[in-house]
Amino acid sequence: MRHHTTFRQLEIFEAIARLGSFTRASEELFLTQPTVSMQMKKLADMIGVPLVEQVGKKIHLTPDGRELAQATREIFSILDRYTMSVDERRGLKQGKLSLMAITTASYFAPRLLGEFVKLYPGIDVSLRVTNKEQVLASIADNLDDLYFLGQPPEDIDVIATPIMDNPIIVLAAPDHPLAHKKNINLERLAREPWLMRERGSGTRIAIERRFAENGITIHPRLELGSNEAIKQAILAGLGISALSRHALTLNQPDQFAVLDVEGFPILRHWYAVYPAGRQLSVVARAFLDYLLGREESPPTSPVTSSTP
Amino acid sequence: MRHHTTFRQLEIFEAIARLGSFTRASEELFLTQPTVSMQMKKLADMIGVPLVEQVGKKIHLTPDGRELAQATREIFSILDRYTMSVDERRGLKQGKLSLMAITTASYFAPRLLGEFVKLYPGIDVSLRVTNKEQVLASIADNLDDLYFLGQPPEDIDVIATPIMDNPIIVLAAPDHPLAHKKNINLERLAREPWLMRERGSGTRIAIERRFAENGITIHPRLELGSNEAIKQAILAGLGISALSRHALTLNQPDQFAVLDVEGFPILRHWYAVYPAGRQLSVVARAFLDYLLGREESPPTSPVTSSTP
DNA sequence: TAGAAAGATAGATTATTATCTATACACATA
DNA sequence: TATGTGTATAGATAATAATCTATCTTTCTA
């Protein structure tokens, strides 16, 4: 019968079978009822057996008709599955990926993105690097696919997947008296002049918590609004601070002394974040899987911040 | 994709997949190669991914193409199975059944056939009643669907299914001296003048075998060529004989005395016979099943006569 | 009995599919 | 380089599928 029937006829037949009515099938398919009637006559004539029978005003499927309805559903299911399968793979051949990262994450995000694009050359990618406020605003507006953050927001419902270690290390000027000491304790360190990011910064909270665990309170000598400003203040001899190791650029490690302090580095993570209700595109899903499949991935599972 | 593809396109694609060549597929389908090429371009464009790739002169299926070939085979398999299923059932709604029977079997065959036709009114049936020689000739020529015989031929390779009991009873004239005796023994019976069918007749063989088992030889007084002639001779007082109970018509039982003889009735069967290599039609198969499903069916299985 | 509801049939039109011939392009081989 | 093999593209035609409007037929219900 594949030589003589058409998918359209089978579609019309399946609608009749489901709705139990020629008229309702014609409405669903935006056809006139005579069209439906004629297509069914053609189909039944072609197969050679009645497919429906009419008792009064009601129509019922014959056993042959019921069997054909079942066969039709199987066939459509096979085709739909194939189409979805292709659509998924095509989504990885063409598509867009839009990322947003806070400034510090920009020291590794371009590299990750570059590796991914090498695998899937047909995908268009964009990466915006900006401050945390703008990242959070963009998350709330659901403007991008994924966001890189060192601390998932707690007032927005997001899915946050840890993708990389984010160690917080203590930095001092290279000629700092503690530069070559080993195993510096926290009390000794607390007596140094501290340079800190603004209150609310994830890094600052982690540092203060680490000292508080040892009954120590830090009083910053200076608060600065960016990691870059802090780095410059350290080099100018204004004090010490603790920053993400990723805050150091490739040519900066030798400019600073990384102090060997008990309780440091504080081990934190970088997270790939997206709003909780968002359906990730095939590409975004693939990128996230790619990040998780890299050798530096952490073993933990996604963290969902609490719903307000 | 069911909204835009056609079974024809899938057929062409499946042939390409199987043969690994556009040109060979076009030959198999009696098309020109450009037709095949264009249909495949349409299909691939519609789906949105390449289905075949060409390396030099060879074509290979892409993974997407392989998956579609598999899906296509599944779909065709579903449709073919449905079509075959319908064809079977339609074979019972319309069709022909051609039967042939020896004369004696004509006393029950029309009734069986009539009952079957009541169940399947759309089936055209024919029943020819003739002598055994013509039945055997017809079997050899494979001219009819089924044949009714009391004794399957041994020189033709047939399938013979017992369908009914065929008791051989001893008949005498109503005023015969043994008419009311009970439990007549074979020696007493052997002294009567016997009327017999021609040598080779299955009934005659069965009778002679029954007497031989008791060390008795029958010498017929008269040999006659038909059961009707034998019945008339019995009524004329020329002797006794043993015939199939089915040889008596509905209004004949009271015209004859059925003798109560030890060793009688001899229990034989009626067989539905067809040549061993013949594929029974749906209708013939259904009729045979119908015969076997009747309450008077014997419990035994088909007998195949020996292959020469 | 009249009217409504549901499917069937006739006639016609439009859109789409299927296919062909002719030719171009690409690759392999002698 | 010439030739053969295999697929792709352009242009055109014929056949078929799909659909509509108008009307008919049958059944049900008030």
XYZ file of C-alpha atoms (C1' of nucleotides) in Angstrom:
676
model
C 0.000 0.000 0.000
C 2.991 2.236 0.247
C 2.866 2.502 -3.520
C -0.499 4.137 -3.439
C -1.245 5.834 -0.187
C 0.087 9.162 1.048
C 1.048 10.500 4.403
C -1.710 13.057 4.093
C -4.350 10.375 3.780
C -2.972 8.593 6.808
C -2.986 11.846 8.748
C -6.615 12.453 7.920
C -7.504 8.880 8.796
C -5.721 9.067 12.131
C -7.593 12.246 13.036
C -10.899 10.533 12.223
C -9.926 7.529 14.302
C -8.983 9.734 17.232
C -11.996 12.071 17.056
C -14.591 9.547 15.906
C -16.006 12.034 13.427
C -15.352 13.155 9.858
C -16.601 16.639 10.644
C -14.428 17.134 13.697
C -11.419 15.802 11.829
C -12.057 18.301 9.039
C -12.199 21.114 11.572
C -8.980 20.051 13.224
C -7.202 19.861 9.885
C -8.801 23.015 8.426
C -10.416 21.118 5.598
C -13.969 20.773 4.427
C -15.891 17.682 5.369
C -16.273 16.471 1.743
C -12.488 16.521 1.429
C -12.230 14.253 4.406
C -14.967 12.009 3.090
C -13.342 11.698 -0.306
C -9.879 11.000 1.043
C -11.269 8.231 3.222
C -13.120 6.712 0.332
C -9.933 6.705 -1.693
C -8.003 5.126 1.140
C -10.606 2.435 1.779
C -10.957 1.682 -1.940
C -7.208 1.434 -2.274
C -6.876 -0.977 0.621
C -9.995 -2.871 -0.399
C -11.772 -3.133 2.924
C -14.041 -0.782 4.886
C -12.161 1.172 7.513
C -15.117 2.812 9.224
C -18.732 1.868 9.646
C -21.630 4.145 10.364
C -24.319 3.213 12.859
C -26.915 5.939 12.744
C -24.949 9.105 13.085
C -21.963 7.584 14.814
C -18.973 6.161 13.087
C -16.827 3.365 14.423
C -13.622 1.867 13.194
C -13.808 -1.602 11.727
C -11.226 -4.064 13.013
C -9.216 -3.361 9.850
C -9.564 0.333 10.553
C -8.384 -0.045 14.125
C -5.363 -1.941 12.951
C -4.534 0.750 10.418
C -4.887 3.481 13.040
C -2.395 1.660 15.189
C -0.010 1.123 12.290
C -0.315 4.802 11.389
C 0.586 5.921 14.896
C 3.618 3.682 14.889
C 4.753 5.084 11.575
C 4.325 8.685 12.678
C 6.145 7.929 15.891
C 9.105 6.540 13.967
C 9.226 9.607 11.741
C 8.851 12.043 14.633
C 11.639 10.377 16.534
C 13.888 10.541 13.503
C 13.069 14.209 12.931
C 13.799 15.088 16.546
C 17.010 13.154 16.439
C 18.139 15.052 13.357
C 17.066 18.391 14.806
C 19.205 17.742 17.837
C 22.268 16.954 15.810
C 21.607 19.822 13.438
C 21.467 22.098 16.442
C 25.123 21.261 16.999
C 26.019 21.978 13.388
C 24.476 25.405 13.332
C 23.322 27.547 16.183
C 24.238 30.252 18.622
C 25.739 30.297 22.071
C 25.631 33.442 24.150
C 27.743 33.594 27.300
C 28.294 36.203 29.961
C 31.027 36.263 32.557
C 32.267 38.407 35.387
C 35.658 39.941 34.704
C 37.699 37.400 36.615
C 36.157 34.466 34.749
C 37.236 36.144 31.550
C 40.726 34.858 32.194
C 39.654 31.287 31.384
C 36.276 31.562 29.612
C 37.670 32.540 26.177
C 39.946 29.511 26.205
C 37.123 27.129 27.030
C 34.936 28.690 24.411
C 37.680 28.472 21.838
C 38.129 24.765 22.436
C 34.391 24.163 22.123
C 34.182 26.106 18.859
C 36.990 23.980 17.462
C 34.749 20.948 18.033
C 31.638 22.574 16.575
C 32.852 25.100 13.991
C 29.366 25.972 12.717
C 28.252 27.480 15.979
C 28.256 31.240 16.481
C 29.377 32.256 19.943
C 29.451 35.453 21.900
C 31.029 36.164 25.249
C 30.427 39.326 27.197
C 32.586 40.156 30.188
C 31.210 42.601 32.692
C 30.664 43.192 36.385
C 28.574 41.072 38.631
C 25.602 43.445 38.792
C 25.150 43.423 35.085
C 25.525 39.641 34.971
C 22.814 39.276 37.596
C 20.550 41.672 35.722
C 21.045 39.689 32.554
C 20.226 36.451 34.361
C 17.010 37.943 35.690
C 16.097 38.990 32.161
C 17.069 35.603 30.724
C 19.092 37.248 28.008
C 21.944 34.808 27.512
C 22.452 31.072 27.477
C 24.925 30.662 30.311
C 26.689 32.824 32.872
C 30.034 32.271 34.605
C 30.064 33.251 38.246
C 32.180 32.528 41.301
C 29.167 32.697 43.577
C 25.648 31.745 42.461
C 23.063 34.410 43.347
C 20.783 33.569 46.218
C 17.913 35.849 45.349
C 17.373 34.491 41.835
C 16.229 30.951 41.108
C 19.054 29.457 39.048
C 20.716 26.195 38.190
C 24.407 26.465 38.987
C 26.803 23.785 37.888
C 30.352 23.876 39.303
C 32.691 23.593 36.391
C 36.116 24.471 37.720
C 38.127 25.016 40.879
C 38.480 28.599 41.961
C 41.230 28.798 44.635
C 41.524 32.004 46.671
C 45.190 32.769 47.335
C 46.864 35.404 49.484
C 48.870 37.936 47.504
C 51.577 40.325 48.696
C 54.239 42.462 47.083
C 57.310 40.421 46.106
C 59.445 42.197 48.702
C 56.943 41.742 51.494
C 58.486 40.510 54.826
C 56.219 37.392 54.714
C 57.036 36.629 51.124
C 59.346 33.688 51.844
C 57.920 32.427 55.160
C 56.325 29.027 55.326
C 53.058 28.137 57.002
C 52.124 31.607 58.145
C 49.372 31.506 60.762
C 46.223 33.542 60.537
C 46.894 35.746 63.570
C 50.184 36.880 62.074
C 48.417 37.573 58.809
C 45.553 39.452 60.444
C 48.043 42.048 61.701
C 48.896 43.075 58.134
C 47.002 45.908 56.400
C 44.238 44.294 54.292
C 42.881 45.418 50.982
C 39.325 44.228 50.312
C 36.635 44.208 47.712
C 33.248 45.781 48.515
C 30.939 44.174 51.060
C 28.865 41.460 49.509
C 31.694 40.262 47.317
C 31.835 36.485 47.399
C 35.569 36.457 47.793
C 35.477 38.887 50.739
C 32.815 36.784 52.461
C 34.889 33.637 52.032
C 37.978 35.338 53.455
C 36.167 36.798 56.445
C 34.526 33.459 57.131
C 37.904 31.720 57.077
C 39.289 34.161 59.723
C 36.057 34.006 61.771
C 36.394 30.255 61.981
C 39.594 30.965 63.915
C 38.055 33.688 66.092
C 39.687 36.488 64.133
C 38.075 39.593 62.731
C 39.621 41.410 59.796
C 39.433 45.211 59.526
C 40.263 46.270 56.008
C 42.589 49.217 55.614
C 41.151 49.923 52.181
C 38.140 48.834 50.172
C 38.467 48.867 46.401
C 35.876 48.237 43.652
C 37.803 45.909 41.385
C 40.394 43.173 41.479
C 42.639 45.204 39.232
C 42.686 48.101 41.696
C 43.541 45.702 44.518
C 46.410 44.250 42.527
C 47.836 47.697 41.879
C 47.496 48.625 45.567
C 49.387 45.466 46.579
C 52.222 46.286 44.199
C 52.271 49.819 45.577
C 52.903 48.378 49.053
C 49.564 49.446 50.510
C 48.796 45.981 51.890
C 47.891 42.415 51.155
C 44.748 40.706 49.894
C 43.293 37.338 48.844
C 42.029 36.900 45.311
C 41.052 34.172 42.929
C 44.111 32.639 41.367
C 42.339 33.344 38.052
C 42.606 37.036 38.767
C 46.274 36.792 37.840
C 46.936 37.062 34.165
C 49.448 34.864 32.457
C 52.236 37.356 32.831
C 51.405 38.441 36.359
C 52.298 35.435 38.601
C 55.912 36.592 38.998
C 54.877 40.127 39.926
C 53.299 38.973 43.207
C 54.298 36.858 46.145
C 51.811 34.113 46.903
C 51.947 33.716 50.662
C 52.053 30.246 52.180
C 49.307 30.591 54.796
C 47.573 27.919 56.885
C 43.953 27.640 55.742
C 44.764 28.962 52.265
C 44.118 28.614 49.444
C 40.374 28.647 50.165
C 38.876 26.215 47.688
C 35.942 27.674 45.803
C 34.420 26.941 42.389
C 33.463 28.632 39.189
C 29.872 28.006 38.242
C 28.000 27.910 34.940
C 24.632 29.361 35.791
C 21.314 29.678 34.035
C 17.808 30.579 35.211
C 15.973 27.614 36.706
C 13.016 27.705 34.310
C 15.043 28.022 31.159
C 15.161 25.203 28.635
C 18.755 24.987 27.509
C 19.284 24.946 23.781
C 20.999 21.954 22.228
C 24.164 24.025 21.884
C 24.140 25.353 25.417
C 23.500 21.862 26.712
C 26.397 20.563 24.654
C 28.694 23.295 25.930
C 27.789 22.579 29.516
C 28.376 18.873 28.967
C 31.665 19.750 27.374
C 32.679 21.782 30.413
C 31.747 18.941 32.724
C 33.623 16.461 30.615
C 36.894 18.340 30.865
C 39.586 16.890 33.131
C 39.521 19.832 35.529
C 35.848 19.412 36.290
C 34.794 19.118 39.897
C 32.915 15.970 41.039
C 29.905 17.718 42.539
C 26.459 18.107 41.053
C 24.530 21.267 40.134
C 23.474 23.559 42.946
C 20.086 25.177 42.810
C 19.783 28.343 44.838
C 16.702 28.582 46.997
C 13.473 29.745 45.504
C 12.296 33.033 47.076
C 8.749 15.348 8.057
C 5.592 13.416 7.327
C 4.106 16.686 6.140
C 6.584 16.984 3.348
C 8.042 13.692 2.330
C 6.439 10.995 0.241
C 6.561 7.241 0.255
C 8.085 7.390 -3.213
C 11.024 9.414 -1.984
C 11.577 7.000 0.866
C 11.441 4.084 -1.536
C 14.073 5.636 -3.758
C 16.230 6.455 -0.777
C 15.988 2.931 0.589
C 17.067 1.498 -2.751
C 20.090 3.800 -2.810
C 20.962 2.818 0.741
C 20.721 -0.851 -0.121
C 22.561 -0.705 -3.444
C 25.060 2.011 -2.573
C 24.544 3.664 -5.949
C 22.183 6.194 -7.523
C 22.578 4.560 -10.911
C 21.789 1.054 -9.716
C 18.834 2.313 -7.761
C 17.507 4.049 -10.886
C 17.859 0.797 -12.835
C 16.039 -1.216 -10.167
C 13.198 1.283 -10.078
C 13.076 1.862 -13.856
C 13.875 5.550 -13.530
C 16.583 7.721 -14.941
C 19.525 8.616 -12.771
C 18.727 12.374 -12.744
C 15.312 11.531 -11.321
C 16.952 9.679 -8.483
C 19.435 12.479 -7.939
C 16.748 15.122 -7.821
C 14.511 13.189 -5.484
C 17.397 12.705 -3.086
C 18.275 16.342 -3.184
C 14.694 17.206 -2.340
C 14.636 14.741 0.507
C 17.930 15.934 1.976
C 16.945 19.591 1.598
C 13.635 18.906 3.271
C 15.233 17.147 6.220
C 18.054 19.644 6.395
C 21.038 17.321 6.665
C 23.112 15.389 4.120
C 21.991 11.794 3.780
C 24.771 10.534 1.534
C 28.353 11.592 0.999
C 30.473 10.936 -2.030
C 34.112 9.888 -1.746
C 35.509 9.765 -5.241
C 33.040 7.659 -7.115
C 31.610 5.855 -4.132
C 28.712 7.030 -2.078
C 28.196 6.250 1.586
C 25.370 6.962 3.923
C 25.941 9.612 6.556
C 24.925 8.643 10.092
C 21.708 10.596 9.563
C 21.213 8.711 6.326
C 21.755 5.358 7.978
C 19.233 6.208 10.623
C 16.691 7.191 7.989
C 17.266 3.984 6.051
C 16.511 2.027 9.195
C 13.423 4.097 9.961
C 12.246 3.618 6.379
C 12.587 -0.148 6.578
C 10.617 -0.192 9.813
C 7.862 1.871 8.264
C 7.643 -0.311 5.173
C 7.603 -3.392 7.334
C 4.653 -2.054 9.319
C 2.745 -1.271 6.132
C 3.545 -4.597 4.512
C 2.407 -6.483 7.563
C -0.828 -4.530 7.616
C -1.413 -5.141 3.936
C -0.821 -8.860 4.295
C -3.089 -9.011 7.286
C -5.879 -7.316 5.357
C -5.320 -9.497 2.306
C -5.792 -12.556 4.462
C -9.041 -11.369 5.908
C -10.229 -10.072 2.560
C -9.576 -13.511 1.170
C -12.388 -14.694 3.404
C -14.707 -11.912 2.268
C -14.301 -12.609 -1.401
C -12.782 -15.558 -3.130
C -13.438 -18.924 -4.675
C -13.478 -22.434 -3.388
C -13.453 -25.342 -5.798
C -14.214 -28.799 -4.442
C -14.430 -32.239 -5.990
C -15.911 -35.323 -4.413
C -16.562 -38.938 -5.240
C -20.228 -39.755 -5.505
C -20.662 -41.169 -2.030
C -19.174 -38.100 -0.399
C -21.768 -36.053 -2.253
C -24.267 -37.122 0.352
C -22.669 -34.911 2.975
C -20.394 -32.500 1.090
C -23.147 -30.098 -0.044
C -24.344 -29.720 3.543
C -20.874 -28.904 4.823
C -20.321 -26.489 2.009
C -23.646 -24.835 2.637
C -22.822 -24.228 6.283
C -19.462 -22.729 5.380
C -21.005 -20.401 2.815
C -23.449 -19.189 5.438
C -20.452 -18.070 7.489
C -18.651 -16.451 4.541
C -21.341 -15.324 2.132
C -19.003 -13.542 -0.255
C -17.206 -16.692 -1.289
C -18.050 -18.386 -4.576
C -18.027 -22.169 -4.301
C -18.216 -25.022 -6.712
C -18.587 -28.717 -6.018
C -18.195 -31.383 -8.635
C -19.223 -34.922 -7.919
C -17.757 -37.629 -10.047
C -16.080 -41.003 -9.940
C -12.830 -41.770 -8.289
C -10.789 -41.922 -11.480
C -11.707 -38.423 -12.457
C -11.064 -37.172 -8.962
C -7.604 -38.673 -9.045
C -6.926 -37.191 -12.460
C -7.991 -33.800 -11.206
C -5.702 -34.113 -8.205
C -2.797 -34.943 -10.450
C -3.572 -31.870 -12.529
C -4.025 -29.678 -9.429
C -7.281 -28.313 -10.784
C -9.328 -27.841 -7.634
C -8.749 -26.670 -4.102
C -9.814 -29.748 -2.161
C -11.016 -33.254 -2.873
C -13.184 -35.533 -0.740
C -12.163 -39.170 -0.772
C -12.714 -42.259 1.332
C -9.263 -43.555 0.589
C -6.250 -41.276 -0.091
C -4.378 -42.308 -3.243
C -1.083 -43.982 -2.696
C 0.514 -43.209 -6.035
C 0.121 -39.431 -5.814
C 1.829 -37.269 -3.213
C -1.025 -35.684 -1.275
C -1.928 -34.230 2.090
C -4.983 -36.035 3.390
C -6.790 -34.772 6.436
C -9.444 -37.020 8.000
C -12.497 -34.908 8.454
C -15.293 -37.325 9.258
C -16.094 -40.911 10.231
C -17.011 -43.202 7.371
C -18.513 -46.369 8.822
C -18.956 -49.385 6.487
C -22.173 -51.193 7.324
C -23.606 -54.459 6.056
C -26.804 -54.057 4.080
C -29.433 -56.661 3.199
C -32.957 -56.610 1.902
C -35.476 -55.832 4.632
C -36.952 -59.357 4.408
C -33.629 -61.097 4.502
C -33.420 -64.042 6.994
C -30.599 -62.372 8.897
C -32.383 -59.064 9.106
C -33.354 -59.345 12.721
C -30.566 -61.542 14.045
C -28.166 -60.152 16.558
C -24.425 -60.503 16.595
C -24.109 -62.437 13.385
C -20.691 -64.034 13.015
C -18.524 -63.660 9.980
C -18.631 -67.336 8.935
C -22.402 -67.260 8.762
C -22.221 -64.030 6.781
C -19.596 -65.367 4.401
C -22.037 -68.012 3.231
C -24.378 -65.404 1.834
C -24.092 -64.214 -1.769
C -21.971 -61.092 -1.812
C -22.244 -58.107 -4.052
C -19.008 -56.154 -4.440
C -17.553 -53.041 -5.992
C -14.700 -53.410 -8.489
C -11.252 -54.586 -7.365
C -9.227 -51.714 -6.014
C -12.218 -50.081 -4.389
C -11.263 -48.951 -0.932
C -14.462 -50.271 0.559
C -13.963 -53.707 -1.010
C -10.408 -53.866 0.278
C -11.540 -52.999 3.791
C -14.233 -55.676 3.716
C -11.937 -58.403 2.414
C -9.314 -57.437 4.974
C -11.862 -57.725 7.785
C -12.810 -61.281 6.693
C -9.161 -62.193 6.094
C -8.338 -61.259 9.659
C -10.684 -64.105 10.640
C -9.283 -66.601 8.129
C -12.217 -66.203 5.776
C -12.159 -65.515 2.034
C -15.068 -63.873 0.319
C -16.048 -64.827 -3.226
C -18.364 -62.229 -4.653
C -21.375 -63.474 -6.578
C -21.529 -60.243 -8.484
C -19.257 -57.252 -9.081
C -20.921 -53.950 -9.832
C -19.455 -50.567 -10.832
C -21.345 -48.246 -8.557
C -22.868 -48.079 -5.107
C -26.261 -47.338 -6.629
C -26.167 -50.531 -8.638
C -25.267 -52.493 -5.518
C -28.161 -51.001 -3.621
C -30.584 -51.945 -6.350
C -29.210 -55.491 -6.461
C -29.657 -55.836 -2.701
C -33.261 -54.727 -2.958
C -33.794 -57.184 -5.819
C -32.698 -59.988 -3.492
C -29.494 -60.786 -5.345
C -27.375 -60.684 -2.221
C -25.853 -58.585 0.508
C -23.036 -56.057 0.600
C -21.202 -53.618 2.851
C -21.230 -49.913 1.990
C -20.448 -46.585 3.524
C -23.335 -45.469 5.682
C -23.159 -42.238 3.631
C -24.144 -44.198 0.582
C -27.684 -44.246 1.944
C -29.682 -41.198 1.089
C -31.918 -39.548 3.658
C -34.956 -41.492 2.571
C -33.218 -44.818 2.064
C -32.355 -46.074 5.621
C -35.746 -47.804 6.008
C -35.476 -49.527 2.632
C -32.561 -51.697 3.792
C -31.837 -53.921 6.727
C -28.573 -53.025 8.459
C -27.232 -56.349 9.733
C -25.823 -56.602 13.214
C -22.510 -58.329 12.469
C -19.493 -58.887 14.721
C -16.627 -56.802 13.384
C -18.939 -54.262 11.736
C -19.285 -51.440 11.160
C -15.722 -51.092 9.905
C -14.611 -47.634 10.999
C -13.084 -45.671 8.170
C -12.767 -41.936 7.480
C -13.537 -39.358 4.895
C -10.521 -37.307 3.872
C -10.065 -33.832 2.514
C -7.170 -34.187 0.119
C -4.929 -31.817 -1.792
C -1.634 -32.235 -3.624
C 1.325 -32.097 -1.314
C 3.061 -29.163 -3.013
C 0.009 -26.987 -3.273
C -0.267 -23.788 -1.252
C -3.806 -23.681 0.025
C -5.652 -20.444 -0.570
C -6.928 -18.494 2.422
C -10.433 -19.726 1.660
C -9.474 -23.374 1.249
C -7.484 -23.181 4.442
C -10.451 -21.656 6.230
C -12.769 -24.350 4.899
C -10.441 -27.094 6.028
C -10.156 -25.503 9.456
C -13.915 -25.253 9.530
C -14.229 -28.968 8.778
C -11.756 -29.809 11.503
C -13.507 -27.581 13.956
C -16.842 -29.321 13.532
C -17.982 -31.577 16.376
C -17.869 -34.717 14.249
C -14.224 -34.259 13.418
C -11.866 -37.115 14.126
C -8.941 -36.576 16.498
C -6.218 -37.725 14.134
C -3.798 -35.618 12.159
C -3.268 -35.340 8.394
C -1.901 -38.378 6.596
C 0.618 -37.871 3.853
C 0.773 -40.710 1.403
C 4.237 -41.927 0.633
C 6.299 -40.139 -1.945
C 7.198 -42.426 -4.837
C -43.321 15.862 9.922
C -39.771 19.385 9.660
C -35.384 20.531 10.588
C -30.749 19.530 12.156
C -26.696 16.728 12.001
C -23.523 13.742 9.725
C -21.464 11.622 5.887
C -21.395 10.743 0.529
C -21.087 12.104 -4.318
C -20.345 15.104 -8.537
C -17.814 18.398 -10.967
C -14.134 21.495 -11.281
C -9.734 23.816 -10.182
C -5.166 24.386 -8.336
C -0.959 22.815 -6.556
C 2.400 19.488 -6.245
C 4.829 15.464 -7.429
C 7.219 12.610 -10.538
C 9.676 12.089 -14.392
C 12.187 12.928 -18.718
C 15.984 14.890 -21.896
C 20.092 17.447 -22.160
C 24.064 18.829 -20.131
C 27.583 19.960 -16.560
C 30.816 18.615 -13.087
C 33.964 15.560 -10.547
C 36.831 11.627 -10.066
C 39.518 7.517 -11.597
C 42.292 5.121 -14.857
C 45.051 3.906 -18.891
C 45.552 13.803 -21.757
C 41.575 11.227 -23.250
C 38.073 8.391 -21.837
C 34.847 6.203 -18.871
C 32.023 6.263 -14.718
C 29.087 8.396 -11.417
C 26.354 12.218 -9.532
C 24.312 17.069 -10.026
C 21.657 20.743 -12.277
C 18.442 23.091 -15.652
C 14.294 23.240 -18.100
C 10.074 21.276 -19.380
C 5.964 18.193 -19.329
C 2.487 15.002 -17.691
C 0.169 12.872 -14.072
C -1.611 12.849 -9.688
C -2.928 14.598 -5.300
C -5.447 17.798 -2.724
C -9.041 20.666 -2.159
C -13.215 23.452 -2.887
C -18.384 24.409 -3.803
C -22.775 22.511 -4.440
C -25.830 19.083 -3.573
C -27.675 14.606 -2.166
C -28.752 10.868 1.196
C -29.509 9.027 5.656
C -30.501 9.209 10.464
C -32.107 11.368 14.598
C -34.944 14.372 17.442
C -38.414 17.659 18.914
